[in-house]
XYZ file of C-alpha atoms in Angstrom:
94
model
C 1.055 2.214 -11.528
C 2.168 -1.396 -11.483
C 2.158 -3.148 -14.840
C 2.102 -6.913 -14.828
C 3.412 -9.223 -17.525
C -0.179 -10.112 -18.395
C -0.995 -6.427 -18.981
C 2.061 -6.088 -21.213
C 1.061 -9.138 -23.237
C -2.474 -7.807 -23.651
C -1.147 -4.438 -24.754
C 1.241 -6.032 -27.265
C -1.577 -8.226 -28.555
C -3.725 -5.123 -28.972
C -0.930 -3.377 -30.889
C -0.491 -6.394 -33.164
C -4.199 -6.394 -33.917
C -4.143 -2.688 -34.733
C -1.248 -3.109 -37.182
C -3.049 -5.771 -39.253
C -5.642 -3.233 -40.422
C -8.315 -5.885 -40.761
C -11.190 -3.537 -40.210
C -14.619 -4.854 -40.831
C -18.198 -4.513 -39.670
C -17.389 -5.937 -36.224
C -14.264 -3.810 -35.678
C -15.934 -1.533 -33.144
C -17.408 -4.494 -31.276
C -13.975 -6.098 -31.023
C -12.474 -2.837 -29.812
C -15.245 -2.460 -27.221
C -14.615 -6.021 -26.003
C -10.889 -5.310 -25.734
C -11.513 -2.101 -23.814
C -14.013 -3.816 -21.507
C -11.464 -6.549 -20.791
C -8.792 -3.939 -20.070
C -11.210 -2.001 -17.871
C -11.992 -5.140 -15.882
C -8.300 -5.884 -15.369
C -7.773 -2.295 -14.185
C -10.699 -2.583 -11.787
C -9.252 -5.791 -10.345
C -5.833 -4.189 -10.021
C -7.383 -1.156 -8.344
C -9.204 -3.413 -5.860
C -5.953 -5.204 -5.038
C -4.154 -1.898 -4.541
C -6.925 -0.640 -2.258
C -6.631 -3.794 -0.137
C -2.870 -3.324 0.060
C -3.224 0.334 1.054
C -5.699 -0.582 3.809
C -3.332 -3.300 5.064
C -0.410 -0.872 5.299
C -2.627 1.818 6.837
C -3.676 -0.577 9.612
C -0.067 -1.661 10.065
C 1.005 1.980 10.347
C -1.689 2.631 12.955
C -0.453 -0.364 14.938
C 3.152 0.845 14.869
C 2.063 4.364 15.816
C 0.200 2.935 18.817
C 3.251 0.869 19.802
C 5.496 3.935 19.430
C 3.254 5.962 21.719
C 3.212 3.170 24.301
C 7.007 2.882 24.253
C 7.333 6.650 24.523
C 5.097 6.654 27.626
C 7.094 3.808 29.151
C 10.368 5.631 28.480
C 9.072 8.801 30.083
C 7.794 6.840 33.107
C 11.165 5.106 33.533
C 12.986 8.403 33.148
C 10.859 10.108 35.796
C 11.207 7.088 38.096
C 14.990 7.207 37.679
C 15.021 10.945 38.355
C 12.916 10.544 41.493
C 15.184 7.763 42.778
C 18.263 9.894 42.118
C 16.689 12.880 43.888
C 15.798 10.647 46.814
C 19.387 9.430 47.143
C 20.684 12.990 46.853
C 18.304 14.147 49.606
C 19.524 11.355 51.894
C 23.094 12.253 51.175
C 24.049 8.879 49.661
C 25.186 10.443 46.396
């Protein structure tokens, strides 16, 4: 999990608020607001991570396709070279 400086500041702020022990009638409402804010930041972070994963997945698919194309080209060149060599051997040039 990637933790940003903003997340660290929010966490430290939350810890500071917990240490003050200023509990009152709206304590639960404040805690719910804090948790909702944290949940929203986690949802945004999760969305960003999903986008990044999709980007790298597509990039990986592209490189896999390129690898397969290069492999086919290498095999074609190898077989072409072998056939040319066999042809020269059959003629007696080599």
